[in-house]
mmCIF file of C-alpha atoms and ligand atoms in Angstrom:
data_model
loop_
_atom_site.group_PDB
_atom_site.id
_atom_site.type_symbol
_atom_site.label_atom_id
_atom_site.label_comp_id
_atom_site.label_asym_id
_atom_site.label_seq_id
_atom_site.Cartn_x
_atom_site.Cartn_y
_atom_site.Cartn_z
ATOM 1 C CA UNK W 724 0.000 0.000 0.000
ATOM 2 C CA UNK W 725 1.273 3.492 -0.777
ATOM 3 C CA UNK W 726 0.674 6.409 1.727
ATOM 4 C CA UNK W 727 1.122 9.941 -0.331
ATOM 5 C CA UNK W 728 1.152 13.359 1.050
ATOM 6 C CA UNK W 729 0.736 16.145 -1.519
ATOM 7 C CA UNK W 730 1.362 19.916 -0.671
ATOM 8 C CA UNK W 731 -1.121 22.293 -1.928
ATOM 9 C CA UNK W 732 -3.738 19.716 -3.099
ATOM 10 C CA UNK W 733 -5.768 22.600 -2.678
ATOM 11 C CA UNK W 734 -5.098 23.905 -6.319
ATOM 12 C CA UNK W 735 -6.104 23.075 -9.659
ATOM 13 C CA UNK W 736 -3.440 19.767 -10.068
ATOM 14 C CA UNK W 737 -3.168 19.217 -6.191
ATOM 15 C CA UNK W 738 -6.948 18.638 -6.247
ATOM 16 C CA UNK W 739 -6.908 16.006 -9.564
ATOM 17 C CA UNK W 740 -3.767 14.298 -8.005
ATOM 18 C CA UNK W 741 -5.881 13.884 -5.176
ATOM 19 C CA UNK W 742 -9.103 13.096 -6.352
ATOM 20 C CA UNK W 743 -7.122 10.578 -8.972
ATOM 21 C CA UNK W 744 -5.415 8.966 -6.335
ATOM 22 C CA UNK W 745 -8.276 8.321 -3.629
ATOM 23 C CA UNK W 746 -9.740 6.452 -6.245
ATOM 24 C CA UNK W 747 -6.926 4.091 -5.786
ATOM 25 C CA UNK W 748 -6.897 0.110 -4.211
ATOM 26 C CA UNK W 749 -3.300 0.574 -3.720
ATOM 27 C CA UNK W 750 -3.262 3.836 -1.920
ATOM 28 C CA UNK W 751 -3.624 3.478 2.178
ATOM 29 C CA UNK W 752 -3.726 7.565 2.900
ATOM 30 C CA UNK W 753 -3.672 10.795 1.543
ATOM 31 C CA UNK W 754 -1.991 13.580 3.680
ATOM 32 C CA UNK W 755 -3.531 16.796 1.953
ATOM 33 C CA UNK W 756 -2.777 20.088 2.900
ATOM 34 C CA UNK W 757 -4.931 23.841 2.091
ATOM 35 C CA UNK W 758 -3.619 27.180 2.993
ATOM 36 C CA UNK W 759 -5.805 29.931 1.715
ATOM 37 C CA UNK W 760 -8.938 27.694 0.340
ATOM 38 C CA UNK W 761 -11.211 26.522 2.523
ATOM 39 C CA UNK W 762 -10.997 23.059 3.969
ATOM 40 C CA UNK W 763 -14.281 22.345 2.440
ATOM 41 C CA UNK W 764 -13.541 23.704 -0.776
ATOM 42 C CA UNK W 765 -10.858 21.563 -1.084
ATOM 43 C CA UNK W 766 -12.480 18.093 -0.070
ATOM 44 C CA UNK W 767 -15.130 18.709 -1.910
ATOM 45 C CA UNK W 768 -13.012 19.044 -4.916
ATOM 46 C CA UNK W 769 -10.693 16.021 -3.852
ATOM 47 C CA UNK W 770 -13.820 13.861 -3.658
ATOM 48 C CA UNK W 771 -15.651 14.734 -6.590
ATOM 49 C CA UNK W 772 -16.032 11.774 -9.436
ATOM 50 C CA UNK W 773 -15.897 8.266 -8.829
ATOM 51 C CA UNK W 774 -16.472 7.054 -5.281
ATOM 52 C CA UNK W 775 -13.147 6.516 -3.292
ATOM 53 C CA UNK W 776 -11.776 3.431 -2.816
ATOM 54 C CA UNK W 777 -11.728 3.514 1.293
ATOM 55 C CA UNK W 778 -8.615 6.095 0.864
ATOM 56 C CA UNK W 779 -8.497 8.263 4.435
ATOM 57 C CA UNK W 780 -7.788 11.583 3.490
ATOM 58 C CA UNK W 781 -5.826 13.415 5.844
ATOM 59 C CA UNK W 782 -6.365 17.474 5.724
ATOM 60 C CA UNK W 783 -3.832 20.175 7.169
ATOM 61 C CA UNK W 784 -3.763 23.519 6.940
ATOM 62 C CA UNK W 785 -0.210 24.762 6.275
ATOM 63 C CA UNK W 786 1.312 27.667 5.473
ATOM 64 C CA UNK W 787 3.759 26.094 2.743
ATOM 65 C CA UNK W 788 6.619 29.000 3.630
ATOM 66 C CA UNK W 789 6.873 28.890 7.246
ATOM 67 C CA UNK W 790 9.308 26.754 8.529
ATOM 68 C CA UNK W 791 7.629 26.049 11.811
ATOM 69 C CA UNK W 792 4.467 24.522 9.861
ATOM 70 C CA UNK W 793 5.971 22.555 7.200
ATOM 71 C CA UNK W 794 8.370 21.085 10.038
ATOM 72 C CA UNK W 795 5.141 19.916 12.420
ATOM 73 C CA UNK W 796 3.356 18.813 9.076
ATOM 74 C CA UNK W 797 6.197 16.879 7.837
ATOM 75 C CA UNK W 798 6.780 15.533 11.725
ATOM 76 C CA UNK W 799 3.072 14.338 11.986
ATOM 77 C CA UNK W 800 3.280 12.011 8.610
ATOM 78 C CA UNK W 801 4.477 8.953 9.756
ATOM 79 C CA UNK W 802 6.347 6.847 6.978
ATOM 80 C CA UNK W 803 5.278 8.412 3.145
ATOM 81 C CA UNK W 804 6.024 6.659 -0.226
ATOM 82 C CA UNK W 805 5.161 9.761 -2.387
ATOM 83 C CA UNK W 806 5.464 13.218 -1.185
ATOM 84 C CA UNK W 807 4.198 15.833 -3.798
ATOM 85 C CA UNK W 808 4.967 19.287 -3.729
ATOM 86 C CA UNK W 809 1.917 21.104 -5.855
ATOM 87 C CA UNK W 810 2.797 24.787 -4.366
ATOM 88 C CA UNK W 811 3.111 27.630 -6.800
ATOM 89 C CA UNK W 812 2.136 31.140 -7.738
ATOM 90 C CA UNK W 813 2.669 32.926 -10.940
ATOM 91 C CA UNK W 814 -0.007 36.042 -10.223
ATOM 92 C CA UNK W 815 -1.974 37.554 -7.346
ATOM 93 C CA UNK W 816 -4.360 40.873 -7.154
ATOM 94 C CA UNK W 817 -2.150 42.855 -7.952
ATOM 95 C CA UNK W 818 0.899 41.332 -9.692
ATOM 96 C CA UNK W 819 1.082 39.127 -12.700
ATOM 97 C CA UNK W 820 4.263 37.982 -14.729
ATOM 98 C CA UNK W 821 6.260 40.660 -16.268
ATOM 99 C CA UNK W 822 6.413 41.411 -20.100
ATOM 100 C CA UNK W 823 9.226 43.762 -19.685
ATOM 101 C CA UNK W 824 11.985 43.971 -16.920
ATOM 102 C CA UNK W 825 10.320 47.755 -16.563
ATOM 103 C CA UNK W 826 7.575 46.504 -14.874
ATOM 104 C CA UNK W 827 9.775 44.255 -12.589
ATOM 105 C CA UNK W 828 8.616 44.823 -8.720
ATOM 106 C CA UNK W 829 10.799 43.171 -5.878
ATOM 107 C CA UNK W 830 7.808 42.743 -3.461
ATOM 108 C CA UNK W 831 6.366 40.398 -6.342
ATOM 109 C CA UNK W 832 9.915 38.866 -7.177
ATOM 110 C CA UNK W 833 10.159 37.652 -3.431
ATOM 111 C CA UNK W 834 7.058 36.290 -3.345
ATOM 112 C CA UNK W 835 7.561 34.139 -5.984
ATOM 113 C CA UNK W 836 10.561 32.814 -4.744
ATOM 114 C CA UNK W 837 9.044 31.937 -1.467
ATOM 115 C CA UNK W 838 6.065 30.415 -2.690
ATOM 116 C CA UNK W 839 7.719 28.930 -5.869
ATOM 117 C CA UNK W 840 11.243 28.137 -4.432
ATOM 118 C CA UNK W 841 11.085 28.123 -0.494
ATOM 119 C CA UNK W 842 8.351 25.029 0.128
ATOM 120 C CA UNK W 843 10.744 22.411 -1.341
ATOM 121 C CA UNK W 844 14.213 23.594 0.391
ATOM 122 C CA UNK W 845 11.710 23.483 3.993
ATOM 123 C CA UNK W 846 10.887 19.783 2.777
ATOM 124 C CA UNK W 847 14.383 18.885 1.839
ATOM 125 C CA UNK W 848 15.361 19.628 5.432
ATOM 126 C CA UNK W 849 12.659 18.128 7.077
ATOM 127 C CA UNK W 850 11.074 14.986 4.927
ATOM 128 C CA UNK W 851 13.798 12.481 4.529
ATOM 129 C CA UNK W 852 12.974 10.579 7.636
ATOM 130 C CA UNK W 853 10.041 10.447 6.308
ATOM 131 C CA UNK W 854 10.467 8.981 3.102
ATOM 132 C CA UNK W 855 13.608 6.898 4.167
ATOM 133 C CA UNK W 856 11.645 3.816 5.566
ATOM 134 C CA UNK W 857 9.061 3.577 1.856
ATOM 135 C CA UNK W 858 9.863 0.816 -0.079
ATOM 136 C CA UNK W 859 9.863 2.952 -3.087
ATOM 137 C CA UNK W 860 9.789 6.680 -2.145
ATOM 138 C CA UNK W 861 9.500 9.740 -4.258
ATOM 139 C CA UNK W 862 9.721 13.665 -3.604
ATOM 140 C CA UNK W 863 8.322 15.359 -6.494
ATOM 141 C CA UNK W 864 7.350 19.018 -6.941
ATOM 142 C CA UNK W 865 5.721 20.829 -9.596
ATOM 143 C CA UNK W 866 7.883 22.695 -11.427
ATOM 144 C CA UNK W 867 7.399 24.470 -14.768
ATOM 145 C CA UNK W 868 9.120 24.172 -18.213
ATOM 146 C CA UNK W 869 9.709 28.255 -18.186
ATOM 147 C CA UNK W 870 12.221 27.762 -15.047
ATOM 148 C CA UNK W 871 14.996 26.160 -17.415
ATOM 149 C CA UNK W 872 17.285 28.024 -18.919
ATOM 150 C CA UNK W 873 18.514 26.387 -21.925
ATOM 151 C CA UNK W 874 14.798 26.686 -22.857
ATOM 152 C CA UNK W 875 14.330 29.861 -22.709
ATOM 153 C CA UNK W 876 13.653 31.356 -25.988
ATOM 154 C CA UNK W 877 11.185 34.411 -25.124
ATOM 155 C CA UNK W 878 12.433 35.838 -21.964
ATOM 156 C CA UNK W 879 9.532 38.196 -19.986
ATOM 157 C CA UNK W 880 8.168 36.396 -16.654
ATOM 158 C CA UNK W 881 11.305 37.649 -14.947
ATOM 159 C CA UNK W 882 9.985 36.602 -11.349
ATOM 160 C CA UNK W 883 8.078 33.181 -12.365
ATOM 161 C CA UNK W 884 11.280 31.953 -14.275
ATOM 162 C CA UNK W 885 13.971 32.815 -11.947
ATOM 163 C CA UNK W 886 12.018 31.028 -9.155
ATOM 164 C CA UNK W 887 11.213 28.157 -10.566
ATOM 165 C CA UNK W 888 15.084 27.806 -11.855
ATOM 166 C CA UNK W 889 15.750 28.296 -8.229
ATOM 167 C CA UNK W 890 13.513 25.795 -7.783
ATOM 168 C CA UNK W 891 15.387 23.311 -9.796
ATOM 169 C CA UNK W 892 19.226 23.947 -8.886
ATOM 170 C CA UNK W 893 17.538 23.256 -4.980
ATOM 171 C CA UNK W 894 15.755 19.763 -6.597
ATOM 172 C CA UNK W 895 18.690 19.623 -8.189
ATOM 173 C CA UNK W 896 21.272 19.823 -4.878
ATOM 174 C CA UNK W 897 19.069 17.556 -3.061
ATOM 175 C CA UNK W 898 19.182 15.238 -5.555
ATOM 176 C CA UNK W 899 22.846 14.784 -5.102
ATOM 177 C CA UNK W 900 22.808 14.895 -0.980
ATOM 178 C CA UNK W 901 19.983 12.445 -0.630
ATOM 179 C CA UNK W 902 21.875 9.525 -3.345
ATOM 180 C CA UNK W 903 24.336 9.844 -0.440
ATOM 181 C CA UNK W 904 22.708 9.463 2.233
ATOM 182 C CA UNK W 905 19.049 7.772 1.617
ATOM 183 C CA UNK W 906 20.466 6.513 -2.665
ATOM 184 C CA UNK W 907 16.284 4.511 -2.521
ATOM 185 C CA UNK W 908 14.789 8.311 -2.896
ATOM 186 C CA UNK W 909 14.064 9.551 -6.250
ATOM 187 C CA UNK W 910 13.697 13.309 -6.359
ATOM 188 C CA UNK W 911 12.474 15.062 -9.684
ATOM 189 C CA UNK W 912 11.311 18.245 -11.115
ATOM 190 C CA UNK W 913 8.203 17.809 -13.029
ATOM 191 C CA UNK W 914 6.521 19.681 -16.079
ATOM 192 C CA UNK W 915 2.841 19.834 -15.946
ATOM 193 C CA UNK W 916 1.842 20.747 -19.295
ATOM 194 C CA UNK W 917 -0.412 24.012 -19.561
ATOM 195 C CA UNK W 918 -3.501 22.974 -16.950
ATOM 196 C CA UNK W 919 -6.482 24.348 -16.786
ATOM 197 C CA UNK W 920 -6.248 25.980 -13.160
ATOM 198 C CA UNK W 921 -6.729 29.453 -11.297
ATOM 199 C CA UNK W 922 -2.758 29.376 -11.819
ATOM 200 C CA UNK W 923 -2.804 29.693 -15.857
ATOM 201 C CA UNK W 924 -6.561 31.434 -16.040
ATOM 202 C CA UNK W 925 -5.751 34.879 -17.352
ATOM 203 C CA UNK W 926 -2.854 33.353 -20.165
ATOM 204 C CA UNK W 927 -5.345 30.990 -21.588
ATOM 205 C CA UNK W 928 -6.234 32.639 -24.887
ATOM 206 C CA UNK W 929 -3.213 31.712 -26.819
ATOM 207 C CA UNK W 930 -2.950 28.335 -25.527
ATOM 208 C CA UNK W 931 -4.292 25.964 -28.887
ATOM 209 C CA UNK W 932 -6.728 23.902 -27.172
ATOM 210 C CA UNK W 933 -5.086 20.470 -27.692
ATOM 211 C CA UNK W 934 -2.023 21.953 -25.331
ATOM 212 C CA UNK W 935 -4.665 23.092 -22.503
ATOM 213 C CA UNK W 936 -4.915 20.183 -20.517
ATOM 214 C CA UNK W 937 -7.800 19.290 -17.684
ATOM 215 C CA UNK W 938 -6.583 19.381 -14.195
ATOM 216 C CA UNK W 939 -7.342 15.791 -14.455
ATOM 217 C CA UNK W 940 -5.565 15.239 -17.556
ATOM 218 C CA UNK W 941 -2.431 16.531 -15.925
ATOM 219 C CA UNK W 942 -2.513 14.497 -12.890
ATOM 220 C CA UNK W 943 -3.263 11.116 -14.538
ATOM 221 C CA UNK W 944 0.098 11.957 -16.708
ATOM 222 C CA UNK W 945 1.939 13.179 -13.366
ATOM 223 C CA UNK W 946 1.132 9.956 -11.762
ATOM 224 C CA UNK W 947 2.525 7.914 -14.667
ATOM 225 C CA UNK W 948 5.918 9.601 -14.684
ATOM 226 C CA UNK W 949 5.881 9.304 -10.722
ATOM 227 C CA UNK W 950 5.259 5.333 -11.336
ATOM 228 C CA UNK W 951 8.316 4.942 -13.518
ATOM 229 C CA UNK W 952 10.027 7.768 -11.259
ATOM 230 C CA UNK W 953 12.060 4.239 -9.921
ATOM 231 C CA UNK W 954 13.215 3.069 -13.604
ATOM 232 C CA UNK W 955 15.602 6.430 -13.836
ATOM 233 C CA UNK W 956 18.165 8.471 -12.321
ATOM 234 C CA UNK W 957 17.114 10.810 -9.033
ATOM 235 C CA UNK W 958 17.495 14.391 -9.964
ATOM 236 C CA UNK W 959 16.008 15.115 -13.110
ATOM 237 C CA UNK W 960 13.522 17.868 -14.729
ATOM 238 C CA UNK W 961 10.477 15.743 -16.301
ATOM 239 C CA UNK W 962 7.771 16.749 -18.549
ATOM 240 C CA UNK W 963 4.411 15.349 -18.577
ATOM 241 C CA UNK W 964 5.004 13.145 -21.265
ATOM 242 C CA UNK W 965 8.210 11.689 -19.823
ATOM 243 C CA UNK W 966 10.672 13.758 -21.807
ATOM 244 C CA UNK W 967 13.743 14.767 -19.610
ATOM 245 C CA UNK W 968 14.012 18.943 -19.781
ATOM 246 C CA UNK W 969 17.018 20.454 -19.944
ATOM 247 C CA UNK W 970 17.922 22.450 -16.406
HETATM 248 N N1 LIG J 1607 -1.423 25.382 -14.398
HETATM 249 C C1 LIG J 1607 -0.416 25.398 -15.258
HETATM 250 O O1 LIG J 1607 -0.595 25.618 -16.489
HETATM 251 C C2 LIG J 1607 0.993 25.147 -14.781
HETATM 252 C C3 LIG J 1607 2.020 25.079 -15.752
HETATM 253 C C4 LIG J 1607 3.313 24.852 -15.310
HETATM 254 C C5 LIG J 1607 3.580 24.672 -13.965
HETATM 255 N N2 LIG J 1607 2.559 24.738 -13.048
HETATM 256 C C6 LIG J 1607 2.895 24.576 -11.630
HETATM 257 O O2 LIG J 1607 2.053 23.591 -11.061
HETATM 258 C C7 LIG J 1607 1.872 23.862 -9.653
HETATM 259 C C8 LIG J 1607 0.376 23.825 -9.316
HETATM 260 O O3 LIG J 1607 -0.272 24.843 -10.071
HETATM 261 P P1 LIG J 1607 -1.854 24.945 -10.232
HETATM 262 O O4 LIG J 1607 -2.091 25.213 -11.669
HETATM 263 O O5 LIG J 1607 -2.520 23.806 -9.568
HETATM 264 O O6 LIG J 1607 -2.105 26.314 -9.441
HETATM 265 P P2 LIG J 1607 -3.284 26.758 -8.449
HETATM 266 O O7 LIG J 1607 -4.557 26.134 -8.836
HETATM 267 O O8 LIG J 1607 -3.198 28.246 -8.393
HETATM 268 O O9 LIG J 1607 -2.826 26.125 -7.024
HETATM 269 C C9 LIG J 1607 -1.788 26.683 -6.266
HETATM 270 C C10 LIG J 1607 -1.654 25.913 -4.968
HETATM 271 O O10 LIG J 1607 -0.594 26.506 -4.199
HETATM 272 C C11 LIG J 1607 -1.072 26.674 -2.866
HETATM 273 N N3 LIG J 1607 -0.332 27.756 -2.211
HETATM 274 C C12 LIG J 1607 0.019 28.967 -2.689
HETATM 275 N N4 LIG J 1607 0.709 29.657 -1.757
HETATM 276 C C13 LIG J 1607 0.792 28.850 -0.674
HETATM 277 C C14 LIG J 1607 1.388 28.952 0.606
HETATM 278 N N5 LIG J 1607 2.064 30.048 0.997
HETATM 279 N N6 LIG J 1607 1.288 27.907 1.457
HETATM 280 C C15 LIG J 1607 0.633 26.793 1.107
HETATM 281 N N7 LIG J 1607 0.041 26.620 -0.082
HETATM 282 C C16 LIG J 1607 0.133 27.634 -0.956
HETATM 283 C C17 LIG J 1607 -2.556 26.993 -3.018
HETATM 284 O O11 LIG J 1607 -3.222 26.783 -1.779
HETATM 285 P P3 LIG J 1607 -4.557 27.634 -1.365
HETATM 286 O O12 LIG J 1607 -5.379 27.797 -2.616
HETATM 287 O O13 LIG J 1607 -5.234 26.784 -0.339
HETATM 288 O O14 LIG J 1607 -4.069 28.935 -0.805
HETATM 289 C C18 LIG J 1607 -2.920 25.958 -4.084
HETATM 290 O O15 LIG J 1607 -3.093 24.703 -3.456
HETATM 291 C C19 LIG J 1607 2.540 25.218 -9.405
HETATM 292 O O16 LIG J 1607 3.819 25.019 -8.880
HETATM 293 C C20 LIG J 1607 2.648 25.831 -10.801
HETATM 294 O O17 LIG J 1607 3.722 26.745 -10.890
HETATM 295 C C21 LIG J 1607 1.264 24.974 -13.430
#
């Protein structure tokens, strides 16, 4: 049996992984956590579809950048096989990504490395003890395509792109310290494909509709490459489809 805990399953692919996964023989628990969404929004969302399969679903509130609650969060799990990291931002009220380095607002830039960046440094220090006793375990978090650099052909998103970069040189450095010390743990960076989520809302209309997935769509997908997370190296950047991303 597989016990999972996913960060931010309060979000457009947090919710499908969650809902996807309760439906599930093989899956024992779900640790979920919610931070700004209500608890009931959030259930409500995990549960919709096909009746679960007798899957407990565990709900936390946690603030995903403060230390103090990702530490008691992490400390209350018990043994986890998967621990996903869906935490992200790329706008709020009154910021979205930049166009032009003119528009470029530090406030906004620090944000999005705490929310983007910040989570999955907190869970490197405090998950491994966690993970170390699975069978099988995996630490995935939800990364973005635009965050590598060899990739980038069109520059703008200044604050989005340099986070989630961040984001992978810390996947990246974990990687490498956990094959020393715990070599059963597969960490990876994965590509979602452009969901259909609050998230990627107001950049929709040039998205060609076959490339705008379902929330659903996306997590079936992430939970194949998580599956076959064990058949390659730790430490890589993974698209939906499998395809390995430059860094
Ligand atoms: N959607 C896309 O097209 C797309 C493409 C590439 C990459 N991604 C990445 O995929 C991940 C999930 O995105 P999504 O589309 O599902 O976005 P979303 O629907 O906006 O969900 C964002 C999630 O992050 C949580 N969150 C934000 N700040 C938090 C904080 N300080 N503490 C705890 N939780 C916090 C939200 O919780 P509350 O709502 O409860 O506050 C929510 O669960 C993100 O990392 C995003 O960058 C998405």
């Amino acid at each position: 049996m597989t016990a999972v805990a996913i960060l931010g399953a309060s979000g457009g692919i947090g919710t499908a992984l969650c809902k996807l996964l309760a439906q599930r023989p093989d899956i024992s628990v779900i640790h979920a956590t919610y931070h700004e969404s209500s608890q009931a929004t959030a259930a409500q969302g995990a549960s919709d579809g096909e009746a679960s399969a007798g899957v407990r679903i565990v709900w936390s509130r946690v603030n995903a950048t403060d230390e103090r609650a990702v530490c008691a969060w992490v400390e209350s799990l018990g043994t986890v096989d998967w621990l996903i990291n869906c935490v992200g931002m790329l706008h709020n009220s009154s910021h979205g990504p930049e166009k032009s380095i003119r528009v470029f607002d530090p406030e906004h830039f620090q944000r999005s490395m705490s929310v983007n960046c910040l989570p999955t440094l907190l869970l490197g220090k405090y998950a491994r003890n966690a993970l170390k006793a699975s069978q099988q375990p995996v630490f995935a978090t939800i990364s973005a395509r635009v965050g590598s650099i060899e990739d980038n052909h069109l520059g703008g998103w200044y604050s989005y792109r340099a986070s989630k970069a961040a984001l992978n040189m810390s996947l990246k450095c974990l990687a490498i310290e956990w094959f020393r010390l715990s070599p059963k743990i597969r960490v990876a960076a994965l590509h979602p494909g452009t969901t259909d989520s609050r998230l990627s809302k107001p950049f929709q209309q040039h998205v060609p509709k076959a490339q705008l997935f379902s929330s659903d769509k996306t997590a079936s997908l992430l939970i194949e490459q998580i599956e076959q997370l064990h058949d390659r190296a730790s430490g890589q950047f993974i698209a939906y489809d499998g395809e390995v991303i430059p860094w």
